[in-house]
Coordinates of C-alpha atoms and ligand atoms in Angstrom, one line a residue:
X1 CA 70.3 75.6 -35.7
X2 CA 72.8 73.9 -37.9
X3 CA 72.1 74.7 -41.4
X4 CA 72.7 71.1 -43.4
X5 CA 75.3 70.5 -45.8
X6 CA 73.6 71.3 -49.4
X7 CA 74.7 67.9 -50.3
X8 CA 72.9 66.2 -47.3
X9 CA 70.0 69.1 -47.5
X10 CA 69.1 67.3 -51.4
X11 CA 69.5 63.6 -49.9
X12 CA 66.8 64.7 -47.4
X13 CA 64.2 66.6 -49.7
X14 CA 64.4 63.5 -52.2
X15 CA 64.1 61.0 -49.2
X16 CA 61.2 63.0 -48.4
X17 CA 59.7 63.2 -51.5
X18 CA 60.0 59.8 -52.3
X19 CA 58.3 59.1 -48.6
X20 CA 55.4 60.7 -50.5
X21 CA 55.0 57.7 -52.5
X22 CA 54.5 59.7 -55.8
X23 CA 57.2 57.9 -57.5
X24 CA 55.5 54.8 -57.2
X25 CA 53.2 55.7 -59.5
X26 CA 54.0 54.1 -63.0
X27 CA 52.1 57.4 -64.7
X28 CA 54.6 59.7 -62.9
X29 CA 57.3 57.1 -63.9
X30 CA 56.3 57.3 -67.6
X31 CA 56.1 61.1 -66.9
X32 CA 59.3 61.5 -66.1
X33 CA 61.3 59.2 -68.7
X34 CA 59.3 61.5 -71.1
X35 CA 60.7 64.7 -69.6
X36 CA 64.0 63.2 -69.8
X37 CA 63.5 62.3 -73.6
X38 CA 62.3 65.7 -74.1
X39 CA 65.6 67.2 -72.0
X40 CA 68.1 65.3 -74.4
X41 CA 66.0 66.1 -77.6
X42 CA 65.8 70.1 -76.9
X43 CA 69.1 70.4 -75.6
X44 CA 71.2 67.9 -78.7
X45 CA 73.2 70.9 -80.2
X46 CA 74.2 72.3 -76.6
X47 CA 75.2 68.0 -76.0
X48 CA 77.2 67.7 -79.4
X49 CA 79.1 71.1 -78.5
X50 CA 79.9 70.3 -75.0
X51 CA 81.0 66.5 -75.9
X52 CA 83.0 68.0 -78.5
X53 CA 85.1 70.6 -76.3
X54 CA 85.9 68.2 -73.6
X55 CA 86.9 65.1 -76.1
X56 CA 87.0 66.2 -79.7
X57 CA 83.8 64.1 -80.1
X58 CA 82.7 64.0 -83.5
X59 CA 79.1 64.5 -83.7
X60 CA 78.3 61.3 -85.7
X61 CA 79.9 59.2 -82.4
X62 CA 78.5 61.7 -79.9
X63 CA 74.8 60.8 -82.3
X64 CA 75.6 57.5 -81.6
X65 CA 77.5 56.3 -78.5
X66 CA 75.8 59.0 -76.0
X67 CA 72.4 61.0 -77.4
X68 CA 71.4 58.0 -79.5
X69 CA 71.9 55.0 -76.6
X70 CA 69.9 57.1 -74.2
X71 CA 66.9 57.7 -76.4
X72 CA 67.3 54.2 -77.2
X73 CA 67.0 53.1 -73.4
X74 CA 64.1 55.9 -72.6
X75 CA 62.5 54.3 -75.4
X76 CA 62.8 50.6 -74.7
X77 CA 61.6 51.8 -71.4
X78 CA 58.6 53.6 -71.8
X79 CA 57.5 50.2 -74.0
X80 CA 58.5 48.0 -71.7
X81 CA 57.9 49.4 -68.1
X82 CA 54.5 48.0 -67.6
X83 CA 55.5 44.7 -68.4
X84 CA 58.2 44.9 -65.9
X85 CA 56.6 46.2 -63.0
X86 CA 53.7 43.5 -63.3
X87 CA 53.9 41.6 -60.3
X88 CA 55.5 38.3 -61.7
X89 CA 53.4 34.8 -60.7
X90 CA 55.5 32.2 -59.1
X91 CA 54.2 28.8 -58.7
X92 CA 53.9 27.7 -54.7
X93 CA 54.1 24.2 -54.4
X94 CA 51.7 21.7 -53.0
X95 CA 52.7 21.7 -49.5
X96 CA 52.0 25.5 -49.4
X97 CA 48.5 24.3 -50.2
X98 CA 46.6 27.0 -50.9
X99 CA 48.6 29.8 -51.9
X100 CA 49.9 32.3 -54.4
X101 CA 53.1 33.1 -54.6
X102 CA 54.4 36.6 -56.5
X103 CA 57.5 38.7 -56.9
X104 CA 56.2 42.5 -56.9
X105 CA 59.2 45.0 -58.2
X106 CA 59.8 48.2 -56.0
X107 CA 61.8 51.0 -55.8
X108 CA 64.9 51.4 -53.4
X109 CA 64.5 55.1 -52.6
X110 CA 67.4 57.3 -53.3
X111 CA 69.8 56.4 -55.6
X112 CA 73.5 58.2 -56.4
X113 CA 74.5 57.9 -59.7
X114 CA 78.6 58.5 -60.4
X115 CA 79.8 58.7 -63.9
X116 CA 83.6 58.8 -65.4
X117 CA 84.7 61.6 -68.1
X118 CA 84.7 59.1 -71.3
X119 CA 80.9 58.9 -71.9
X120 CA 79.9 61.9 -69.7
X121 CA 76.1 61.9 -70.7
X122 CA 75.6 58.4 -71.8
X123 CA 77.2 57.0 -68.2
X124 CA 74.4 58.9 -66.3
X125 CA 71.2 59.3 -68.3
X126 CA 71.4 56.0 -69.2
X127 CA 71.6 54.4 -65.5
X128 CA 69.1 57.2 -64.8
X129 CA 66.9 55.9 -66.7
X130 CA 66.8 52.6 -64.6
X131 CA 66.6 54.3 -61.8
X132 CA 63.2 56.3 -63.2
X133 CA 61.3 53.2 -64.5
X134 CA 61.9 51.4 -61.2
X135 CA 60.4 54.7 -59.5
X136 CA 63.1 56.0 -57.5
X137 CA 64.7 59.9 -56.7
X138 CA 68.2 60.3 -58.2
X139 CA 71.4 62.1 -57.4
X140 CA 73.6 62.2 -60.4
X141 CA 77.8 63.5 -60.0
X142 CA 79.2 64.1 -63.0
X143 CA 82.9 63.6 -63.6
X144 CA 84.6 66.7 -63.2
X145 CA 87.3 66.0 -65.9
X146 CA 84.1 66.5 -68.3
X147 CA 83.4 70.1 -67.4
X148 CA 81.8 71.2 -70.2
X149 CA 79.0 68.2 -70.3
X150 CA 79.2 68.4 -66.0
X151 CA 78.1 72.2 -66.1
X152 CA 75.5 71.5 -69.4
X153 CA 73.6 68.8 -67.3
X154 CA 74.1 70.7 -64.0
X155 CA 72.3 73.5 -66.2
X156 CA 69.4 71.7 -68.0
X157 CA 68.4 68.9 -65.3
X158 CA 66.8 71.5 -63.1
X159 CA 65.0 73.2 -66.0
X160 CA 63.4 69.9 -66.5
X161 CA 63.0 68.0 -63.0
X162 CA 61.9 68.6 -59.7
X163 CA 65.6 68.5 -57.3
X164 CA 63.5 66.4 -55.2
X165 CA 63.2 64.0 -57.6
X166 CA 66.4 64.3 -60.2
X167 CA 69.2 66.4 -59.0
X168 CA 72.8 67.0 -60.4
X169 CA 75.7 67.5 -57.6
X170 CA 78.4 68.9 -59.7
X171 CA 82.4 68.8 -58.4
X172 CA 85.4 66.9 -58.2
X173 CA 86.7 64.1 -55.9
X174 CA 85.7 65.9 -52.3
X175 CA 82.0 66.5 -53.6
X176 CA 82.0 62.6 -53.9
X177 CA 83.5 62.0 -50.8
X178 CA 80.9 64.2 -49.8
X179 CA 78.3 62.3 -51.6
X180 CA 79.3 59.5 -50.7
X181 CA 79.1 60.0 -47.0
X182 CA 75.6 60.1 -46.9
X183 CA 73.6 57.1 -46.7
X184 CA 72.0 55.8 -50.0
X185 CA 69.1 53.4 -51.0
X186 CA 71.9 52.1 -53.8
X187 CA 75.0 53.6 -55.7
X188 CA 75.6 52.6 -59.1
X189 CA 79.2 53.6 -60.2
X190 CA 81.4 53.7 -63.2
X191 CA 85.1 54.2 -63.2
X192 CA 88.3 52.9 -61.9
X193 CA 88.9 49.9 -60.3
X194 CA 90.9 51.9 -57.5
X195 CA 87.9 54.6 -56.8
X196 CA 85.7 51.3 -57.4
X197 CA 87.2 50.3 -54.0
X198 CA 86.5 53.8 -52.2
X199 CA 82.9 53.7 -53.2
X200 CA 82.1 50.2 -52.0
X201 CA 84.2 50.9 -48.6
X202 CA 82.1 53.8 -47.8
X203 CA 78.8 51.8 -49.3
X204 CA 79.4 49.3 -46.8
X205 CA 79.2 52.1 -43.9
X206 CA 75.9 52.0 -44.4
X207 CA 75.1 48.6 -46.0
X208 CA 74.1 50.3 -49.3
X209 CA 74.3 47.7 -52.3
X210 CA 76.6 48.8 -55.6
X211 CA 77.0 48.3 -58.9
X212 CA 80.6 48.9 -59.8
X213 CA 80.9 49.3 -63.6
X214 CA 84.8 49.4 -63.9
X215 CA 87.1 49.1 -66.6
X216 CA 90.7 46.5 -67.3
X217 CA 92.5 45.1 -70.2
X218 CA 90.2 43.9 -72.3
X219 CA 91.5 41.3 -74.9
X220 CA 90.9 41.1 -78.5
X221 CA 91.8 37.5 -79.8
X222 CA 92.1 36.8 -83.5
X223 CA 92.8 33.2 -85.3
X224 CA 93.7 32.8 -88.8
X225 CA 90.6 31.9 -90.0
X226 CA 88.4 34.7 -89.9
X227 CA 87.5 37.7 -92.5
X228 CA 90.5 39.6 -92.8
X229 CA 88.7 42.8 -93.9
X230 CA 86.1 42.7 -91.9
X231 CA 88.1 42.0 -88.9
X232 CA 90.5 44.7 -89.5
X233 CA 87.5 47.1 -90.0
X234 CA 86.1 46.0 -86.9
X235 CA 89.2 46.7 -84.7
X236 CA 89.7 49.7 -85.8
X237 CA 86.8 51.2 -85.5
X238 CA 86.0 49.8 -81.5
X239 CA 89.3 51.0 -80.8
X240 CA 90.0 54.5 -82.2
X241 CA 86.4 55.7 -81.4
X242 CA 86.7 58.6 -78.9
X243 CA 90.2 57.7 -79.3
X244 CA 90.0 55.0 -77.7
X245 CA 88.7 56.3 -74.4
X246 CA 85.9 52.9 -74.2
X247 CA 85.7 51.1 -71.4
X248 CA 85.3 48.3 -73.7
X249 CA 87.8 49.2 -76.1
X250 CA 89.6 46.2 -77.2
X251 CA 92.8 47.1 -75.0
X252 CA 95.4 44.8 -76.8
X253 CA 95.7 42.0 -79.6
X254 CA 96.3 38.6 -79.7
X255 CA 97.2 37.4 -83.1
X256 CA 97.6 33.8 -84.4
X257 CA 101.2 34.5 -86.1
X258 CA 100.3 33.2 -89.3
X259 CA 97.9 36.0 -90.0
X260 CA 100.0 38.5 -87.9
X261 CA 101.6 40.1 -90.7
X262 CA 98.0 40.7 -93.4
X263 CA 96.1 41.8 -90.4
X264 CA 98.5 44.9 -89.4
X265 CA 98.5 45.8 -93.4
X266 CA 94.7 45.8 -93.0
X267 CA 94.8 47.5 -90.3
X268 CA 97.0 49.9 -91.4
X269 CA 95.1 50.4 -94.4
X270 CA 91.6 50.8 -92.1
X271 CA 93.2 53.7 -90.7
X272 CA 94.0 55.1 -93.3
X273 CA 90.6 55.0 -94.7
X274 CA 89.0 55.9 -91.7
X275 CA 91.1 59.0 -90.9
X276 CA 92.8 59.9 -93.8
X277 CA 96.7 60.7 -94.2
X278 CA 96.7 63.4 -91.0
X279 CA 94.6 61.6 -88.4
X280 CA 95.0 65.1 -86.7
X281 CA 93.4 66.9 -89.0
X282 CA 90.3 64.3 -89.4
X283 CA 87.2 65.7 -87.7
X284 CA 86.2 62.0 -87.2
X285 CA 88.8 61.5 -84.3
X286 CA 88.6 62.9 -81.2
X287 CA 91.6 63.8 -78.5
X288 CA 92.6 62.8 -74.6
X289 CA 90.4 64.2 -72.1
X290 CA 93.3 66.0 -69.8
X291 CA 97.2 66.7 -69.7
X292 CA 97.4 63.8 -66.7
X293 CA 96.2 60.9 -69.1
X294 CA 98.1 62.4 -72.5
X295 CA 101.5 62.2 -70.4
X296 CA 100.9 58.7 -69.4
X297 CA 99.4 57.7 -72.7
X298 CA 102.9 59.0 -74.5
X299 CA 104.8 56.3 -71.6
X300 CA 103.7 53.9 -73.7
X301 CA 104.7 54.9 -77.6
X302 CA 108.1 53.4 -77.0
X303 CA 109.0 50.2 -79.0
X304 CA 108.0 49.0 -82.3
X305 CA 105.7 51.7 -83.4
X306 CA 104.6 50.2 -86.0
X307 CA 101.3 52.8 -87.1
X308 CA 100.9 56.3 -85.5
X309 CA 102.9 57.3 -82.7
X310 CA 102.8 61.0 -83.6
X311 CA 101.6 63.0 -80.9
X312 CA 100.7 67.3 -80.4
X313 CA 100.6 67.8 -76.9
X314 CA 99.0 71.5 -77.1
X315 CA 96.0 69.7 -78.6
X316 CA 96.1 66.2 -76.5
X317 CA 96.5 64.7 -80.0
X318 CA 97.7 61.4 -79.9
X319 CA 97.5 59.1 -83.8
X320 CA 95.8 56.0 -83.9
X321 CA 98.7 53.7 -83.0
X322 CA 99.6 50.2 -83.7
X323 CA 102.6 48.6 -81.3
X324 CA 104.2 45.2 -82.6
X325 CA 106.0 42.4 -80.9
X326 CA 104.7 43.8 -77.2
X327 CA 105.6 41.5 -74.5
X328 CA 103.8 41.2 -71.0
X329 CA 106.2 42.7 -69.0
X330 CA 106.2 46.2 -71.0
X331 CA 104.6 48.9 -69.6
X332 CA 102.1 49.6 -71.9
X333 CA 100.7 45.8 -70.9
X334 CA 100.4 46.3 -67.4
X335 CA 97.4 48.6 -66.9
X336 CA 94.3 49.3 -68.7
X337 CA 95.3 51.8 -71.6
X338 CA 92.5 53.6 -72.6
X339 CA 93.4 55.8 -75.4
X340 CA 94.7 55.0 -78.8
X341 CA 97.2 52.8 -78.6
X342 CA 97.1 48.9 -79.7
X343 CA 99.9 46.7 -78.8
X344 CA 100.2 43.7 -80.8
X345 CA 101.1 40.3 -79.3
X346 CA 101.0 36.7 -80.9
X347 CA 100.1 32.9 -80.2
X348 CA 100.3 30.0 -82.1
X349 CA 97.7 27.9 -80.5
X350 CA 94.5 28.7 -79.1
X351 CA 94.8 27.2 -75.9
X352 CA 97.9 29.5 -75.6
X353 CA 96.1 32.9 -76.2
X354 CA 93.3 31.5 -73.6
X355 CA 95.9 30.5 -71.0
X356 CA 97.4 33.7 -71.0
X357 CA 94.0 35.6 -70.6
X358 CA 93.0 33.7 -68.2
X359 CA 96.4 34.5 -66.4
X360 CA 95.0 38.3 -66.3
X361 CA 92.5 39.9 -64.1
X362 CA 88.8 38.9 -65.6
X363 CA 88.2 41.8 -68.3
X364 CA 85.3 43.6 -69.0
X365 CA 85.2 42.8 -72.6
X366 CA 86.4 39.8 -74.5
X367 CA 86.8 39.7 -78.6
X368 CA 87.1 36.6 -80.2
X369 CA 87.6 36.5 -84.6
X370 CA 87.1 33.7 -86.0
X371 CA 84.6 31.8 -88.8
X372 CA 85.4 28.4 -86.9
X373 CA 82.3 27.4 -84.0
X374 CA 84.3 25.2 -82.4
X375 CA 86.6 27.5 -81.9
X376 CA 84.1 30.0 -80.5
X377 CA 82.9 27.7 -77.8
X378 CA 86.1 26.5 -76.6
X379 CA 86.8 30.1 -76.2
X380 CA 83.1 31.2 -74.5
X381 CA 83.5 27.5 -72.0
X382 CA 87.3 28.8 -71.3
X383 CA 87.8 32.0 -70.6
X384 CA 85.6 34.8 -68.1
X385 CA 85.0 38.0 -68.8
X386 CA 82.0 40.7 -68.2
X387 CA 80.6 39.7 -71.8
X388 CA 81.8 38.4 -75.1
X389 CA 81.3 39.8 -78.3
X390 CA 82.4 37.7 -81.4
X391 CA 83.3 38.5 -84.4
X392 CA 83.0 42.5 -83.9
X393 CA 83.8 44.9 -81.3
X394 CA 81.7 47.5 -78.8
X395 CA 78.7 46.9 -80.4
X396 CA 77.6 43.9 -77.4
X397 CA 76.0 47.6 -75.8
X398 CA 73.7 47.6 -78.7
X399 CA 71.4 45.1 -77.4
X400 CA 69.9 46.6 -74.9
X401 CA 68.6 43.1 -73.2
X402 CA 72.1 42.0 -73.0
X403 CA 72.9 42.7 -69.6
X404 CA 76.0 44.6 -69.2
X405 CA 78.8 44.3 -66.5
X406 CA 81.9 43.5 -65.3
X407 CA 83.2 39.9 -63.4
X408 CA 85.8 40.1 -60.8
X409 CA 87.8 43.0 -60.9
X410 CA 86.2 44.6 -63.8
X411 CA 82.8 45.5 -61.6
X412 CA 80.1 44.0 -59.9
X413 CA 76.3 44.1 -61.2
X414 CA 75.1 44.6 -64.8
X415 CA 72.6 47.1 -66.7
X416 CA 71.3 48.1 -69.8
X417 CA 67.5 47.3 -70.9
X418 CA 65.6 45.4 -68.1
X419 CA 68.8 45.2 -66.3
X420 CA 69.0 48.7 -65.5
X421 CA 65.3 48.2 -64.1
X422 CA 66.3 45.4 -62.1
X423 CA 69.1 46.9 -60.9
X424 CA 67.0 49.8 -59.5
X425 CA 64.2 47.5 -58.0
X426 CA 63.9 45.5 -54.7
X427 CA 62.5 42.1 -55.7
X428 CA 59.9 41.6 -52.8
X429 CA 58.7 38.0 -52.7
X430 CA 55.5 37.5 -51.5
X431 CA 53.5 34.7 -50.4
X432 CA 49.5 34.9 -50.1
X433 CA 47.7 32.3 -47.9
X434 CA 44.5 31.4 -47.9
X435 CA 42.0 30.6 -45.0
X436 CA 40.2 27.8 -46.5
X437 CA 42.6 24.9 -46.0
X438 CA 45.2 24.7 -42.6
X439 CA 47.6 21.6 -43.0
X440 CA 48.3 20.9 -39.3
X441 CA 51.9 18.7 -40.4
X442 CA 53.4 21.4 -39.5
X443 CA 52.6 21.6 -36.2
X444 CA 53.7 20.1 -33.2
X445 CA 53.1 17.4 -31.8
X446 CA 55.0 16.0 -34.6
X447 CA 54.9 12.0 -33.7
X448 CA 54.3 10.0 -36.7
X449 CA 54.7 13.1 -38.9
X450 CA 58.5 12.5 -40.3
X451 CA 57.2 10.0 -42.1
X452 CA 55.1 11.4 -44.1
X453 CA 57.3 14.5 -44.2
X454 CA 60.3 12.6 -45.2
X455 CA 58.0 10.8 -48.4
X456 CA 57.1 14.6 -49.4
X457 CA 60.5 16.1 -49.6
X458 CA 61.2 12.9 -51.8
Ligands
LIG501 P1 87.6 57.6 -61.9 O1 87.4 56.4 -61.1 O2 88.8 58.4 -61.7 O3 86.3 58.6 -61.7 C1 85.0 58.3 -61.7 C2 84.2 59.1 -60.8 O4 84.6 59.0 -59.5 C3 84.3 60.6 -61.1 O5 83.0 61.2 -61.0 C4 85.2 61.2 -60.0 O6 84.8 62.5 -59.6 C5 84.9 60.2 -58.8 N1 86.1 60.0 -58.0 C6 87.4 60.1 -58.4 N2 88.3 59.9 -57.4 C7 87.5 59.7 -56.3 C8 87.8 59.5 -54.9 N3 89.0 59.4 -54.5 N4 86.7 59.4 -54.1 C9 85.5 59.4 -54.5 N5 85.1 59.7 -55.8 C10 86.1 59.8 -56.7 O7 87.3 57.1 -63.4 P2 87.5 57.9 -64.7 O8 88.9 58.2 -64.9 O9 86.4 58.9 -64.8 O10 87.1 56.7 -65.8 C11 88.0 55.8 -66.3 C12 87.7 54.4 -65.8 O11 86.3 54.1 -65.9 C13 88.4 53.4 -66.7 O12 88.9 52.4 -65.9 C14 87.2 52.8 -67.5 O13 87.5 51.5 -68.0 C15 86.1 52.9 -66.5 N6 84.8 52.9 -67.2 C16 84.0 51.8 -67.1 C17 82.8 51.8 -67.8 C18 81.9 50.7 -67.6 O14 80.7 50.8 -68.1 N7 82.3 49.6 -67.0 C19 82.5 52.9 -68.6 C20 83.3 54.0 -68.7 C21 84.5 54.0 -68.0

């Protein structure tokens, strides 16, 4: 006999296991979100240390951006998760007379879970925890260019769960083609647009629904009358945090001209102030995750390097970097950057800086500075994009009932909070009937029943 694949051998014992029914129980739901809790709690120092040798994470952002949004999302869940699996009353109308009509939430089955390199933990536990509430068995592949956090979780999720119920596949790209060959209940997937479309092609083999949570160039648009200070502080910090490895990282700047000039000196002064006068030597900024992505990061230092541009390969060290007077045909414009470089580009009307986003894929993220409202709705009724945050940057993720996702080419679905659990669930409508009353309209013969039909549909 053939012995199976050990990728295809887990699929099976978690499709069997969840045959069992067991994860339909909300207790064993609840059950296992506490585990995980308990997994990320007992493990933190192992977390921060692993975070920090593949990306220089400093253990405040690792506190925050990865250990602290999972808690945050166990937590929400464990409140929330018998509200959401109520079976939610719908009202049947009057020709159904008499009936009750109900959407009941229920698991998929067996879900994969692929994650990119620049939240390892956070881009699987916290889709993971979705996938729990909504009571389904879970496959998670870490990214490989994350090995240290990839061989932690591939170490402690077995100490905690049941392989038949959480497992961790760890390897590179042919253990997701592996993976991905198999036939899935759903696949929820973050990284690049281009693996995006490899994932979805081999979903559709075997009609498994996605979420595709991708990336682009998201824009950061700032008028002249906003909060200088505030808005420098902002940038900064959404952009240079994990050094600018975000998904959501405000990718370039769009200035109105007349501020162009006090905003880079705030700017400049920000980074100072965050990272002191050798950004290299702050323990507050972290470094590229590989050689590949340094050497196509230092491409685009070239031009008017206005802040930063110093770079140490041997450490993947690249200084938070400010580029002015950037145009849209340079190089550094014409894919997503993702790392720490900011080009600058300017407008001087608004309904120029919206034209020219909305020339550009639909991005992930879209910033918009500025104290007038008007303003902010033209903007919001404009322009398209995954989500909007206003007046700040990254912190959209911190509420938890926004649902997050991409439009167009920067992804398909949406998570976070109830999202996550949606996501994760089949919404099964069902309609009860009752015996007491039969309408015969319905039924043929119909003569002299259009009428009447006709005056209800009215
Ligand atoms: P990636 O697409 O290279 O890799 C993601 C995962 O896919 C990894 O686990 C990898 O092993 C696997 N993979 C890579 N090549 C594959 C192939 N040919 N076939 C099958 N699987 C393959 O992405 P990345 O470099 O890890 O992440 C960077 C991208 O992710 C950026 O575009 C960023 O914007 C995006 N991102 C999006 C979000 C979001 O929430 N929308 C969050 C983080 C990152």
């Amino acid at each position: 006999m053939l012995v199976p694949p050990k990728v295809s051998n887990i699929v099976f014992q978690q499709r069997k296991f969840f045959a069992t029914g067991k994860t339909k129980d909300i207790s064993f739901r609840i059950q296992h979100l506490k585990i995980l809790k308990q997994a990320i709690l007992e493990n933190e120092a192992a977390i921060f240390k692993a975070l920090q040798t593949d990306l220089n994470k400093p253990v405040f952002e690792a506190a925050l951006s990865e250990i602290g949004v999972c808690l945050e999302e166990i937590n929400y869940a464990l409140k929330n998760i018998n509200i959401w699996t109520k079976p939610k009353k719908i009202k049947a109308p009057i020709t159904q007379f008499i009936a009750s009509a109900q959407v009941y939430s229920e698991p998929l089955g067996v879900v994969l879970i692929v994650g990119a390199w620049n939240y390892p933990l956070q881009l699987l536990i916290s889709p993971l925890v979705g996938a729990l509430a909504a009571g389904n068995c879970a496959i998670l592949k870490p990214s490989e260019l994350a090995t240290n956090t990839s061989h932690l979780l591939t170490e402690i999720i077995p100490k905690y769960f049941n392989p038949e119920v959480v497992a961790v596949v760890e390897g590179g790209i042919e253990t997701s083609q592996q993976l991905l060959e198999e036939k899935f209940d759903y696949i929820f997937f973050t990284g690049g647009s281009e693996v995006g479309k490899i994932v979805m092609a081999a979903a559709a083999k075997h009609l498994t629904p996605v979420t595709l949570e991708l990336g682009g160039k998201s824009p950061c648009i700032v008028d002249a009358d906003t909060h200088l200070e505030y808005t420098a502080k902002r940038i900064v910090w959404g952009k240079f945090m994990n050094a600018g490895q975000t998904c959501i990282a405000p990718d370039y700047l769009l200035v109105d001209k007349r501020i162009k000039r006090d905003l880079l000196a705030q700017i400049k002064n920000c980074i100072h102030d965050f990272y002191g006068d050798e950004p290299e030597k702050s323990p507050d900024y972290g470094r590229i995750i590989n050689q590949k992505h340094f050497n196509r990061l230092c491409k685009y230092l070239d031009g008017d390097v206005l802040i930063g541009g110093e770079t140490n390969p041997s450490e993947r060290y690249i200084a938070p970097t400010v580029i002015d007077r950037v145009g849209w045909e340079d190089p550094v414009m014409q894919e997503e950057i993702f790392g720490p470089i900011l080009p600058v580009l300017e407008y001087t009307e608004l309904n120029e800086a919206i034209a020219l986003v909305n020339a550009k894929p639909k991005p992930l993220a879209l910033y918009f500075f500025s104290k007038d409202k008007q303003k902010q709705q033209t903007v919001l009724q404009q322009t398209s994009s995954g989500g909007v945050c206003i007046n700040d940057t990254v912190m959209q993720v911190g509420v938890l009932d926004l649902p997050f996702g991409g439009v167009g080419e920067s992804g398909i679905g949406r998570y976070h909070g109830k999202a996550s659990f949606e996501t994760f669930s089949h919404q099964k409508s069902v309609l009860n009937k009752s015996f007491l009353v039969d309408m015969k309209l319905r039924y043929a013969p119909y003569k002299d029943k259009l009428k009447i039909l006709k005056w209800l549909m009215k």
